[in-house]
Short mmCIF file of C-alpha atoms in Angstrom, two decimals:
data_model
loop_
_atom_site.label_atom_id
_atom_site.label_comp_id
_atom_site.label_asym_id
_atom_site.label_seq_id
_atom_site.Cartn_x
_atom_site.Cartn_y
_atom_site.Cartn_z
CA MET A 1 116.31 81.19 113.98
CA LEU A 2 117.21 83.88 111.45
CA ARG A 3 118.09 83.15 107.85
CA PHE A 4 119.53 86.13 106.05
CA ARG A 5 120.84 86.79 102.57
CA ILE A 6 124.03 88.75 102.01
CA PRO A 7 124.33 89.55 98.27
CA PHE A 8 127.84 90.38 97.06
CA LYS A 9 128.53 92.58 94.08
CA ASN A 10 130.05 90.92 91.03
CA PHE A 11 132.79 93.34 90.07
CA ASN A 12 133.06 91.90 86.53
CA GLU A 13 129.40 92.47 85.77
CA GLU A 14 130.06 95.49 83.56
CA LYS A 15 132.20 93.40 81.22
CA MET A 16 129.41 90.88 80.80
CA PHE A 17 126.92 93.60 79.88
CA ARG A 18 129.19 95.13 77.24
CA LEU A 19 128.13 93.09 74.22
CA GLU A 20 124.41 93.29 74.94
CA LYS A 21 124.64 97.01 75.57
CA PHE A 22 126.40 97.55 72.21
CA LEU A 23 123.89 95.44 70.29
CA PHE A 24 120.91 97.08 71.98
CA LEU A 25 122.07 100.63 71.34
CA ALA A 26 122.81 99.80 67.71
CA ALA A 27 119.34 98.34 67.21
CA ALA A 28 117.35 100.84 69.25
CA GLY A 29 118.99 104.22 68.94
CA LEU A 30 115.62 105.86 69.28
CA MET A 31 115.58 104.87 72.94
CA LEU A 32 118.50 107.24 73.52
CA CYS A 33 116.13 110.15 73.00
CA PHE A 34 113.93 108.88 75.81
CA ASN A 35 116.87 108.22 78.09
CA THR A 36 118.30 111.69 77.54
CA ALA A 37 115.00 113.34 78.37
CA TYR A 38 114.52 111.12 81.35
CA ALA A 39 117.93 111.85 82.86
CA GLN A 40 116.33 114.79 84.70
CA THR A 41 114.53 112.39 87.05
CA SER A 42 115.80 109.98 89.70
CA TYR A 43 115.06 106.48 90.94
CA LYS A 44 115.50 104.42 94.08
CA TRP A 45 115.98 100.68 94.57
CA MET A 46 113.64 98.60 96.72
CA ASN A 47 115.71 95.54 97.59
CA VAL A 48 115.33 94.72 101.27
CA GLY A 49 113.68 91.40 100.31
CA SER A 50 114.24 88.71 97.67
CA LEU A 51 112.44 90.77 94.99
CA HIS A 52 114.56 93.70 93.80
CA SER A 53 113.28 96.55 91.65
CA PHE A 54 113.82 100.25 91.02
CA TYR A 55 111.14 102.95 91.12
CA TYR A 56 111.22 106.30 89.35
CA ASP A 57 110.10 109.60 90.79
CA SER A 58 107.92 110.08 87.68
CA GLY A 59 105.46 107.53 89.09
CA CYS A 60 106.19 104.75 86.59
CA GLU A 61 109.12 102.70 85.31
CA ILE A 62 109.30 103.02 81.52
CA GLU A 63 111.11 100.94 78.91
CA VAL A 64 114.92 101.21 79.07
CA ALA A 65 114.77 104.09 81.51
CA ARG A 66 118.03 103.77 83.44
CA PRO A 67 121.36 104.76 81.86
CA GLY A 68 123.19 101.68 80.59
CA ALA A 69 120.20 99.41 81.17
CA SER A 70 119.08 96.63 78.84
CA GLN A 71 115.54 95.78 77.73
CA GLN A 72 114.92 93.60 80.80
CA ASP A 73 115.55 95.77 83.81
CA GLY A 74 113.98 95.50 87.25
CA LEU A 75 111.71 93.05 89.08
CA ARG A 76 114.57 90.67 89.86
CA TRP A 77 113.65 87.44 91.60
CA PRO A 78 115.36 85.71 93.27
CA GLY A 79 117.44 88.84 93.76
CA ILE A 80 120.40 86.96 95.20
CA TYR A 81 121.19 85.69 91.69
CA ARG A 82 122.31 87.77 88.71
CA TYR A 83 120.26 88.57 85.60
CA GLN A 84 116.84 87.63 86.99
CA ASP A 85 115.19 90.79 85.58
CA MET A 86 111.62 90.29 84.35
CA GLU A 87 110.45 93.86 83.69
CA ALA A 88 110.58 94.99 80.08
CA ALA A 89 108.36 98.07 80.50
CA LYS A 90 105.53 99.56 82.49
CA GLY A 91 103.08 102.29 81.62
CA LEU A 92 100.81 104.63 83.57
CA TRP A 93 98.21 106.68 81.72
CA ILE A 94 95.59 108.95 83.31
CA GLY A 95 92.71 110.21 81.20
CA ALA A 96 89.67 112.43 81.63
CA LYS A 97 86.80 113.76 79.53
CA ASN A 98 85.72 117.36 78.96
CA PHE A 99 88.81 118.78 80.61
CA THR A 100 89.42 122.52 80.56
CA ASP A 101 92.74 124.18 81.41
CA GLU A 102 94.36 127.55 80.64
CA VAL A 103 94.97 126.44 77.04
CA ALA A 104 91.76 124.84 75.76
CA ASN A 105 88.81 122.58 76.38
CA TRP A 106 89.82 119.00 75.70
CA PRO A 107 87.10 116.45 74.89
CA TYR A 108 89.71 113.86 75.87
CA ARG A 109 92.91 114.53 77.82
CA VAL A 110 95.44 111.79 78.57
CA ILE A 111 98.80 112.15 80.31
CA HIS A 112 101.42 109.43 79.93
CA VAL A 113 104.45 107.91 81.62
CA GLY A 114 105.53 104.89 79.60
CA PRO A 115 105.59 102.37 78.28
CA ARG A 116 108.00 104.30 76.02
CA VAL A 117 107.49 108.01 76.60
CA SER A 118 109.16 109.70 79.55
CA GLY A 119 106.31 111.98 80.60
CA VAL A 120 108.49 115.09 80.34
CA GLY A 121 106.21 118.12 80.02
CA GLU A 122 103.20 116.10 81.22
CA ILE A 123 104.21 114.99 84.72
CA PHE A 124 106.17 116.86 87.40
CA PRO A 125 107.81 114.89 90.24
CA THR A 126 107.91 116.78 93.53
CA LYS A 127 109.08 114.18 96.07
CA MET A 128 111.04 110.93 96.23
CA LYS A 129 112.25 109.86 99.70
CA MET A 130 113.44 106.52 101.10
CA TYR A 131 112.78 105.49 104.71
CA SER A 132 114.09 102.45 106.56
CA LYS A 133 112.97 100.77 109.76
CA PHE A 134 116.62 100.22 110.72
CA GLU A 135 120.07 101.15 109.50
CA PRO A 136 121.05 99.02 106.49
CA PRO A 137 123.59 96.29 107.33
CA VAL A 138 127.17 97.16 106.49
CA VAL A 139 128.61 94.30 104.42
CA GLU A 140 132.35 94.06 103.84
CA VAL A 141 134.47 91.59 101.89
CA ASP A 142 138.15 91.78 102.83
CA GLY A 143 137.56 95.32 104.06
CA VAL A 144 135.74 96.53 100.95
CA VAL A 145 132.08 97.53 101.29
CA SER A 146 129.91 95.36 99.02
CA GLU A 147 126.61 96.42 97.47
CA GLN A 148 124.44 94.91 94.77
CA GLU A 149 122.36 98.01 94.13
CA THR A 150 123.04 101.39 95.68
CA VAL A 151 120.51 102.33 98.36
CA GLU A 152 120.40 105.82 99.84
CA ILE A 153 118.33 106.11 103.02
CA ASP A 154 116.87 109.55 103.72
CA SER A 155 115.51 108.78 107.20
CA ILE A 156 115.22 105.99 109.80
CA ASN A 157 111.73 105.31 111.19
CA PRO A 158 111.61 102.37 113.66
CA ALA A 159 107.84 102.83 114.13
CA MET A 160 106.72 101.94 110.62
CA PRO A 161 105.45 98.37 110.04
CA TYR A 162 107.44 97.74 106.85
CA ASP A 163 111.21 97.52 106.59
CA ARG A 164 111.62 99.94 103.68
CA LEU A 165 109.36 102.69 102.38
CA ILE A 166 109.54 105.07 99.42
CA ILE A 167 107.30 108.13 99.33
CA ASN A 168 106.75 109.47 95.81
CA GLU A 169 104.63 112.51 94.83
CA VAL A 170 103.91 113.68 91.29
CA ASN A 171 101.82 116.49 89.79
CA ASN A 172 100.52 116.37 86.22
CA LEU A 173 98.71 118.39 83.58
CA LEU A 174 95.32 117.15 84.81
CA GLY A 175 95.91 118.60 88.27
CA LEU A 176 95.47 115.09 89.72
CA THR A 177 98.36 114.75 92.16
CA MET A 178 99.65 111.23 92.72
CA HIS A 179 100.91 110.16 96.15
CA ARG A 180 102.61 106.76 95.95
CA LYS A 181 103.78 104.67 98.91
CA ILE A 182 106.10 101.80 97.93
CA PHE A 183 107.10 99.37 100.66
CA GLN A 184 108.61 95.95 101.30
CA PHE A 185 109.39 93.48 104.09
CA SER A 186 112.56 91.47 104.69
CA ASP A 187 110.97 88.53 106.51
CA PRO A 188 111.70 85.41 104.37
CA TYR A 189 107.99 84.49 104.25
CA PHE A 190 106.94 87.97 103.12
CA ASP A 191 109.91 89.29 101.14
CA ASN A 192 109.00 88.41 97.52
CA PHE A 193 106.51 91.21 96.91
CA ILE A 194 106.50 95.02 96.80
CA VAL A 195 103.37 97.00 97.67
CA GLN A 196 102.34 100.23 95.94
CA GLU A 197 99.59 102.29 97.51
CA TYR A 198 98.32 105.06 95.23
CA THR A 199 96.25 108.07 96.27
CA TYR A 200 95.17 110.42 93.48
CA THR A 201 93.92 113.83 94.70
CA ASN A 202 92.38 116.57 92.58
CA THR A 203 94.62 119.41 93.77
CA GLY A 204 94.48 121.51 90.60
CA ASN A 205 98.28 121.71 90.62
CA THR A 206 99.45 121.20 87.04
CA ASP A 207 103.19 121.82 87.41
CA LYS A 208 106.11 121.50 89.82
CA ASP A 209 105.59 124.55 92.03
CA ALA A 210 103.08 124.92 94.89
CA ASP A 211 100.72 127.30 93.07
CA ILE A 212 97.25 125.97 92.17
CA GLU A 213 96.56 126.55 88.49
CA LEU A 214 93.06 124.99 88.32
CA PRO A 215 91.14 125.81 91.52
CA ASP A 216 87.66 124.33 91.86
CA ASN A 217 88.10 122.29 88.68
CA ASP A 218 86.14 119.02 88.90
CA LEU A 219 87.50 116.09 86.90
CA GLN A 220 85.07 114.00 84.85
CA ASP A 221 85.28 110.32 83.86
CA VAL A 222 88.82 109.87 85.14
CA VAL A 223 90.41 106.58 84.08
CA ILE A 224 93.72 105.29 85.45
CA TYR A 225 95.43 102.69 83.31
CA TYR A 226 98.44 100.48 84.09
CA ASN A 227 100.41 98.48 81.52
CA TYR A 228 102.78 95.63 82.48
CA ARG A 229 105.17 94.17 79.93
CA TRP A 230 106.90 91.15 81.49
CA ALA A 231 109.71 89.04 80.06
CA MET A 232 111.04 86.07 82.04
CA CYS A 233 113.98 86.41 82.44
CA ALA A 234 117.20 88.24 81.45
CA GLU A 235 119.52 85.31 82.22
CA THR A 236 118.07 83.13 79.46
CA ARG A 237 117.46 85.81 76.82
CA TYR A 238 120.28 84.60 74.58
CA VAL A 239 119.82 80.94 75.50
CA ILE A 240 116.25 80.83 74.17
CA GLY A 241 116.27 83.74 71.73
CA ASN A 242 116.57 87.52 71.66
CA GLY A 243 112.81 87.98 71.31
CA SER A 244 112.31 86.59 74.80
CA GLY A 245 114.00 89.77 76.02
CA TRP A 246 110.93 91.79 75.14
CA GLY A 247 108.28 89.20 75.94
CA MET A 248 107.65 87.18 72.75
CA ASN A 249 107.56 84.11 75.01
CA THR A 250 105.36 85.59 77.74
CA MET A 251 102.07 83.90 78.62
CA ASN A 252 99.64 86.24 80.41
CA ASP A 253 96.80 84.97 82.58
CA VAL A 254 94.18 86.50 84.90
CA ARG A 255 92.09 85.65 87.93
CA GLY A 256 89.09 87.55 89.26
CA ASP A 257 87.92 88.92 85.91
CA GLY A 258 84.47 87.32 86.22
CA LEU A 259 84.79 85.64 82.81
CA TYR A 260 85.71 82.18 84.09
CA PRO A 261 85.44 80.38 87.44
CA ASP A 262 88.62 80.69 89.48
CA PRO A 263 90.09 77.55 91.08
CA PRO A 264 89.72 77.24 94.87
CA GLY A 265 92.41 79.23 96.66
CA GLU A 266 92.91 81.51 93.65
CA GLU A 267 90.08 83.98 94.19
CA PHE A 268 92.27 87.03 93.68
CA ARG A 269 92.20 90.04 91.38
CA THR A 270 95.48 89.30 89.69
CA ALA A 271 97.22 89.30 86.33
CA PHE A 272 100.33 87.12 86.08
CA ALA A 273 102.73 85.67 83.55
CA TRP A 274 105.30 82.94 82.90
CA HIS A 275 107.84 81.78 80.31
CA GLY A 276 105.68 79.80 77.91
CA PHE A 277 106.72 77.56 75.04
CA TRP A 278 108.06 79.75 72.23
CA PRO A 279 109.12 78.41 68.81
CA SER A 280 112.73 79.58 69.09
CA ARG A 281 115.25 79.37 66.28
CA ILE A 282 118.06 78.69 68.73
CA VAL A 283 116.98 75.58 70.63
CA THR A 284 115.22 72.49 69.30
CA TYR A 285 113.91 71.22 72.63
CA ASP A 286 110.78 72.38 74.45
CA ASN A 287 111.84 75.69 76.03
CA MET A 288 108.98 76.27 78.50
CA GLY A 289 110.70 77.41 81.69
CA ALA A 290 113.92 78.01 79.67
CA PRO A 291 116.05 74.88 80.28
CA ILE A 292 119.74 75.73 79.85
CA TRP A 293 121.61 73.13 77.80
CA VAL A 294 124.23 75.34 76.12
CA PRO A 295 125.33 78.66 77.69
CA ASP A 296 124.63 81.88 75.80
CA GLY A 297 127.11 84.02 73.91
CA PRO A 298 127.06 87.30 75.88
CA GLY A 299 127.97 85.47 79.07
CA TYR A 300 124.88 85.72 81.27
CA VAL A 301 125.14 81.97 81.91
CA ALA A 302 128.32 80.35 83.20
CA LYS A 303 130.08 78.07 80.70
CA ASP A 304 129.71 75.03 82.95
CA ASP A 305 125.99 75.58 83.58
CA THR A 306 124.91 72.86 81.14
CA VAL A 307 122.92 70.34 83.21
CA GLY A 308 119.58 71.57 81.87
CA ARG A 309 118.60 73.81 84.81
CA LEU A 310 115.30 75.63 84.29
CA GLY A 311 116.59 79.18 83.91
CA ALA A 312 113.27 81.05 83.99
CA PRO A 313 111.14 79.47 86.73
CA GLN A 314 109.47 82.75 87.73
CA PHE A 315 105.76 83.44 87.88
CA MET A 316 105.45 87.22 87.91
CA GLY A 317 102.25 89.09 88.67
CA VAL A 318 100.35 92.06 90.00
CA LEU A 319 97.62 91.81 92.64
CA THR A 320 94.90 94.36 93.38
CA LEU A 321 94.03 94.55 97.08
CA HIS A 322 91.81 97.61 97.02
CA ALA A 323 90.14 100.05 94.64
CA ASP A 324 87.84 102.81 95.88
CA LYS A 325 84.29 102.70 94.56
CA SER A 326 84.22 106.47 94.15
CA ALA A 327 85.71 109.71 95.44
CA THR A 328 83.04 109.69 98.17
CA ASP A 329 82.89 105.93 98.83
CA PRO A 330 86.21 104.39 99.96
CA THR A 331 84.86 100.84 100.14
CA ASP A 332 86.53 98.28 97.90
CA ASP A 333 85.04 97.95 94.41
CA LEU A 334 85.40 94.23 93.68
CA THR A 335 84.57 94.81 90.00
CA LEU A 336 87.84 96.68 89.47
CA PRO A 337 90.24 96.59 87.80
CA TYR A 338 89.12 95.79 84.28
CA THR A 339 91.79 93.52 82.76
CA ARG A 340 92.88 92.98 79.18
CA HIS A 341 95.92 91.97 77.19
CA GLU A 342 97.30 94.22 74.48
CA GLY A 343 100.00 93.83 71.87
CA SER A 344 103.10 95.33 73.45
CA ASP A 345 104.10 97.16 70.28
CA ILE A 346 100.73 98.48 69.10
CA PRO A 347 100.83 102.08 67.71
CA PRO A 348 99.07 103.67 70.73
CA TYR A 349 102.05 102.74 72.93
CA SER A 350 104.46 105.04 71.08
CA ALA A 351 104.77 108.78 70.39
CA ASN A 352 102.20 109.71 73.04
CA ASP A 353 101.49 113.41 73.41
CA ALA A 354 99.17 115.20 75.85
CA PHE A 355 98.64 117.94 73.22
CA ASN A 356 97.59 115.65 70.35
CA LEU A 357 93.80 115.35 70.54
CA GLY A 358 93.57 112.65 67.89
CA LYS A 359 96.04 110.41 69.71
CA MET A 360 94.43 111.04 73.09
CA THR A 361 90.95 110.21 71.77
CA GLY A 362 92.15 106.80 70.60
CA GLU A 363 94.07 106.23 73.84
CA TYR A 364 91.08 107.01 76.01
CA LYS A 365 88.93 104.59 74.02
CA LEU A 366 91.63 101.94 74.43
CA MET A 367 91.77 102.56 78.18
CA THR A 368 88.00 102.41 78.59
CA ARG A 369 87.56 99.42 76.18
CA GLU A 370 85.36 101.49 73.87
CA ASP A 371 87.27 99.96 70.95
CA ASN A 372 85.22 96.76 71.54
CA VAL A 373 87.99 94.28 70.74
CA ALA A 374 86.38 91.22 72.31
CA GLU A 375 89.41 88.96 71.90
CA GLN A 376 91.49 91.33 74.04
CA ARG A 377 89.07 90.77 76.91
CA MET A 378 89.49 87.00 76.71
CA ARG A 379 92.42 85.78 78.79
CA HIS A 380 95.58 85.84 76.70
CA ALA A 381 96.63 82.38 77.88
CA TYR A 382 93.33 80.97 76.58
CA VAL A 383 93.70 82.70 73.22
CA VAL A 384 97.10 81.04 72.86
CA HIS A 385 95.98 77.64 74.18
CA PRO A 386 92.18 77.36 74.07
CA ALA A 387 92.34 73.68 75.11
CA ALA A 388 93.04 74.94 78.67
CA ILE A 389 89.61 76.56 79.07
CA GLY A 390 87.80 74.79 81.88
CA LYS A 391 90.77 72.52 82.54
CA ASP A 392 93.36 72.25 85.30
CA PHE A 393 96.26 74.70 84.98
CA SER A 394 98.58 71.78 84.15
CA GLU A 395 96.93 71.64 80.70
CA PHE A 396 99.24 74.50 79.71
CA ALA A 397 102.02 71.89 79.73
CA ASN A 398 100.73 71.02 76.24
CA GLN A 399 100.87 74.60 74.90
CA ARG A 400 102.47 74.75 71.43
CA ASN A 401 100.98 77.85 69.81
CA PRO A 402 103.33 80.86 69.99
CA PRO A 403 102.39 83.39 72.73
CA GLU A 404 103.03 86.39 70.47
CA ILE A 405 100.16 85.32 68.13
CA GLY A 406 101.80 86.87 65.08
CA THR A 407 102.74 90.18 66.71
CA PRO A 408 106.32 91.56 66.65
CA GLY A 409 106.53 92.13 70.40
CA GLY A 410 104.28 89.75 72.32
CA TYR A 411 101.59 90.85 74.76
CA SER A 412 101.27 92.94 77.91
CA SER A 413 98.73 92.81 80.74
CA THR A 414 96.69 95.94 81.45
CA LEU A 415 94.57 97.13 84.38
CA THR A 416 91.92 99.87 84.09
CA PHE A 417 90.42 101.66 87.11
CA GLY A 418 87.43 103.95 86.71
CA PRO A 419 85.79 105.96 85.33
CA TYR A 420 85.65 108.24 88.40
CA GLN A 421 84.13 111.65 89.02
CA ILE A 422 86.68 113.49 91.20
CA PRO A 423 85.58 116.91 92.50
CA PHE A 424 88.23 119.45 93.47
CA GLY A 425 89.87 118.40 96.74
CA GLU A 426 88.64 114.79 96.59
CA SER A 427 90.71 111.60 96.23
CA ILE A 428 90.64 107.99 95.11
CA ARG A 429 92.91 105.22 96.38
CA PHE A 430 94.27 101.89 95.06
CA VAL A 431 96.53 99.25 96.61
CA ILE A 432 98.49 97.18 94.07
CA VAL A 433 101.19 94.55 94.74
CA GLU A 434 103.96 93.30 92.45
CA GLY A 435 105.25 89.86 93.35
CA ALA A 436 107.19 86.89 92.03
CA ALA A 437 107.53 83.24 93.01
CA GLY A 438 108.28 79.88 91.46
CA LEU A 439 110.35 76.75 91.79
CA SER A 440 113.46 76.77 93.97
CA ARG A 441 116.92 76.67 92.42
CA GLU A 442 117.33 73.10 93.70
CA LYS A 443 114.10 72.01 92.01
CA CYS A 444 115.09 73.75 88.78
CA VAL A 445 118.34 71.79 88.70
CA GLU A 446 116.64 68.51 89.58
CA ILE A 447 113.97 68.80 86.90
CA GLY A 448 116.41 70.12 84.32
CA LYS A 449 118.79 67.21 84.77
CA LEU A 450 116.01 64.66 84.35
CA TYR A 451 114.74 66.43 81.25
CA LYS A 452 118.10 66.78 79.51
CA ARG A 453 118.91 63.13 80.16
CA GLY A 454 115.62 62.10 78.60
CA LEU A 455 114.25 60.63 81.82
CA ILE A 456 111.10 62.80 81.69
CA SER A 457 109.13 64.06 78.69
CA ASP A 458 108.41 67.60 77.55
CA VAL A 459 104.99 67.51 79.18
CA GLU A 460 106.28 66.00 82.43
CA LYS A 461 108.91 68.74 82.65
CA ASN A 462 106.29 71.41 81.96
CA VAL A 463 103.86 70.06 84.55
CA GLU A 464 106.56 70.41 87.21
CA PHE A 465 107.48 73.90 86.01
CA LEU A 466 103.85 75.05 86.08
CA LYS A 467 103.62 74.19 89.79
CA GLY A 468 105.42 77.48 90.34
CA LYS A 469 102.06 79.19 89.85
CA ASP A 470 100.93 77.70 93.16
CA SER A 471 103.80 79.51 94.89
CA LEU A 472 102.62 82.82 93.47
CA MET A 473 99.08 82.15 94.67
CA GLN A 474 100.47 81.30 98.10
CA THR A 475 102.26 84.66 98.03
CA TRP A 476 99.00 86.44 97.24
CA GLN A 477 97.37 84.64 100.17
CA ARG A 478 100.09 85.84 102.51
CA VAL A 479 99.88 89.38 101.15
CA SER A 480 96.11 89.43 101.61
CA SER A 481 96.39 88.24 105.21
CA LEU A 482 99.03 90.83 105.99
CA TYR A 483 96.91 93.55 104.42
CA GLN A 484 93.96 92.56 106.60
CA ASN A 485 96.29 92.91 109.59
CA ASP A 486 97.19 96.50 108.62
CA TRP A 487 100.64 95.32 107.50
CA ASN A 488 101.63 94.43 111.07
CA LEU A 489 103.97 91.45 110.97
CA SER A 490 104.45 89.77 114.35
CA GLY A 491 107.76 88.25 115.36
CA GLU A 492 109.74 89.68 112.45
CA LEU A 493 113.53 89.56 112.68
CA LYS A 494 116.15 92.12 111.84
CA PRO A 495 119.22 91.23 109.79
CA PRO A 496 122.70 91.61 111.31
CA SER A 497 123.73 95.23 111.76
CA SER A 498 127.08 94.41 110.15
CA PHE A 499 128.59 91.43 108.36
CA SER A 500 132.17 90.93 107.26
CA VAL A 501 133.90 88.24 105.24
CA LYS A 502 137.63 87.77 105.39
CA SER A 503 139.65 85.37 103.27
CA ASP A 504 142.48 83.59 105.07
CA ALA A 505 144.85 80.84 104.03
CA GLY A 506 142.69 77.78 103.41
CA ARG A 507 139.59 79.19 105.06
CA ILE A 508 137.03 82.01 105.20
CA SER A 509 136.20 83.89 108.39
CA LEU A 510 132.73 85.36 109.00
CA LYS A 511 131.87 87.93 111.62
CA TRP A 512 128.61 89.73 112.33
CA ASP A 513 126.84 91.88 114.90
CA VAL A 514 123.16 91.83 115.88
CA TYR A 515 120.89 94.65 116.93
CA GLU A 516 120.81 94.65 120.73
CA ASP A 517 117.11 95.56 120.79
CA ASP A 518 115.98 92.51 118.79
CA PRO A 519 114.80 89.85 121.30
CA ASN A 520 113.47 87.58 118.53
CA VAL A 521 116.90 86.53 117.29
CA THR A 522 118.01 83.28 118.93
CA GLY A 523 120.45 81.96 116.34
CA PHE A 524 121.68 82.05 112.75
CA GLU A 525 121.88 79.63 109.84
CA ILE A 526 124.86 79.89 107.50
CA TYR A 527 124.37 78.83 103.87
CA ARG A 528 127.07 78.42 101.25
CA ALA A 529 127.06 77.92 97.50
CA THR A 530 129.31 75.13 96.27
CA GLY A 531 131.55 75.52 93.23
CA LYS A 532 130.41 79.05 92.39
CA TYR A 533 128.43 81.71 94.22
CA ASP A 534 125.69 81.98 91.60
CA SER A 535 124.32 78.52 92.29
CA THR A 536 122.42 76.53 94.93
CA TYR A 537 123.01 77.44 98.57
CA TYR A 538 123.28 74.71 101.22
CA LEU A 539 123.11 74.88 105.01
CA VAL A 540 126.63 74.43 106.40
CA HIS A 541 126.37 75.63 110.00
CA THR A 542 123.94 76.66 112.73
CA ALA A 543 125.27 79.28 115.14
#
């Protein structure tokens, strides 16, 4: 039996963004400089599953990168609903010691894409192509083609194991060329994560053309650093408070860091986050999980959505599946990555410049933890709520200290790989997965109703919300199993090749076609939302 999702575009969405867009541009005009510089690059959507996100050809998705975007942009789960964005910013820095190029000898050299800088003049995209295992379904509503995000397929490849694949290649001033494979599955048990496989090769190519500027140049003490600024989620930003739009409410946690024992079934190398309790000026009730009692002003939440539904049930995270031990040893280094939390608005995350030695020296020491800030190594969630140390995860239901810990922007999770010695022509490889999971829409409504009516307490509501973490860990288990199977998914099903909806007098007609070469499809389940499309979907027919 095949269950498939057909997302329809909301044609009034632009109107609903108008107020937020105006307020954001007025408050953050500086971002326009970044957007203007970044307009030279392109991006592609990965949305064949329930997790939707865009990826830039620069190799990283920076803060407010897309024209017209708001602070929370990307990593949408569940993607069938509007305004589920959880990504506030990402950053990718690559550093090396004792680096010599045509200009100078640099004791420290760091190139940057994000979390705020565009990377223009430091990175040089050379390839961004999208491949699909099958032709995308053609969806029509009353004869009009419907799309949620525009997807342009460059080539069809039925032989690849995944359903969608992006190939991204980027050169940079270090001559360390990045090859990034981004892929996703549409199977409903494996569709809430997106895999990124990175291979960094010392090619000596420091610009966009094919010429090699630094032949036979060995790279010393290379460190690759990822920054993830999560904010769950866009829909409830103005319900709970504007600061939740940049992660003031975000609780960051870690597994596999070696600092604390990991619970059984959670032995992963992962950093993850959720919507913690945040002392908001807008609501007086406990806002963990973002219960919606009164809709927000800009219109992200429907006016009749007042039953108390948990509006931010997501647990968002990143999983490391593999990290090479060295350029000559491709076995998995289980001690990597090194994880920390950092203030999202600390000075090193702005005005980065690959020609400013003073800035790069401080950045490299931040990346390699030479700054010796012990508290940053401790898990952020434990700094916020130390009573949870050594306790069951449900203890976080009692969290009352603010997650931002006095900072203006909350905290981000960071991963550090290295240092590596990478001779000319050699490579290192990582496999990293972004994923999201949590309570179902039905469960969010059920718990929210009980909480708003006073039938369960703050803590009881929070305990139920925190069970969403188990769904993320289940996702990581599925990802790990699929990785061990070389990404080969048996018995996967294709969606319909076409799907049309036609409105008639007093009824709606549905029509679809299947791929003739798909022997696994034996039937279809039809789900329908009642009252409004952006709500719970119920099974109405089996065909």
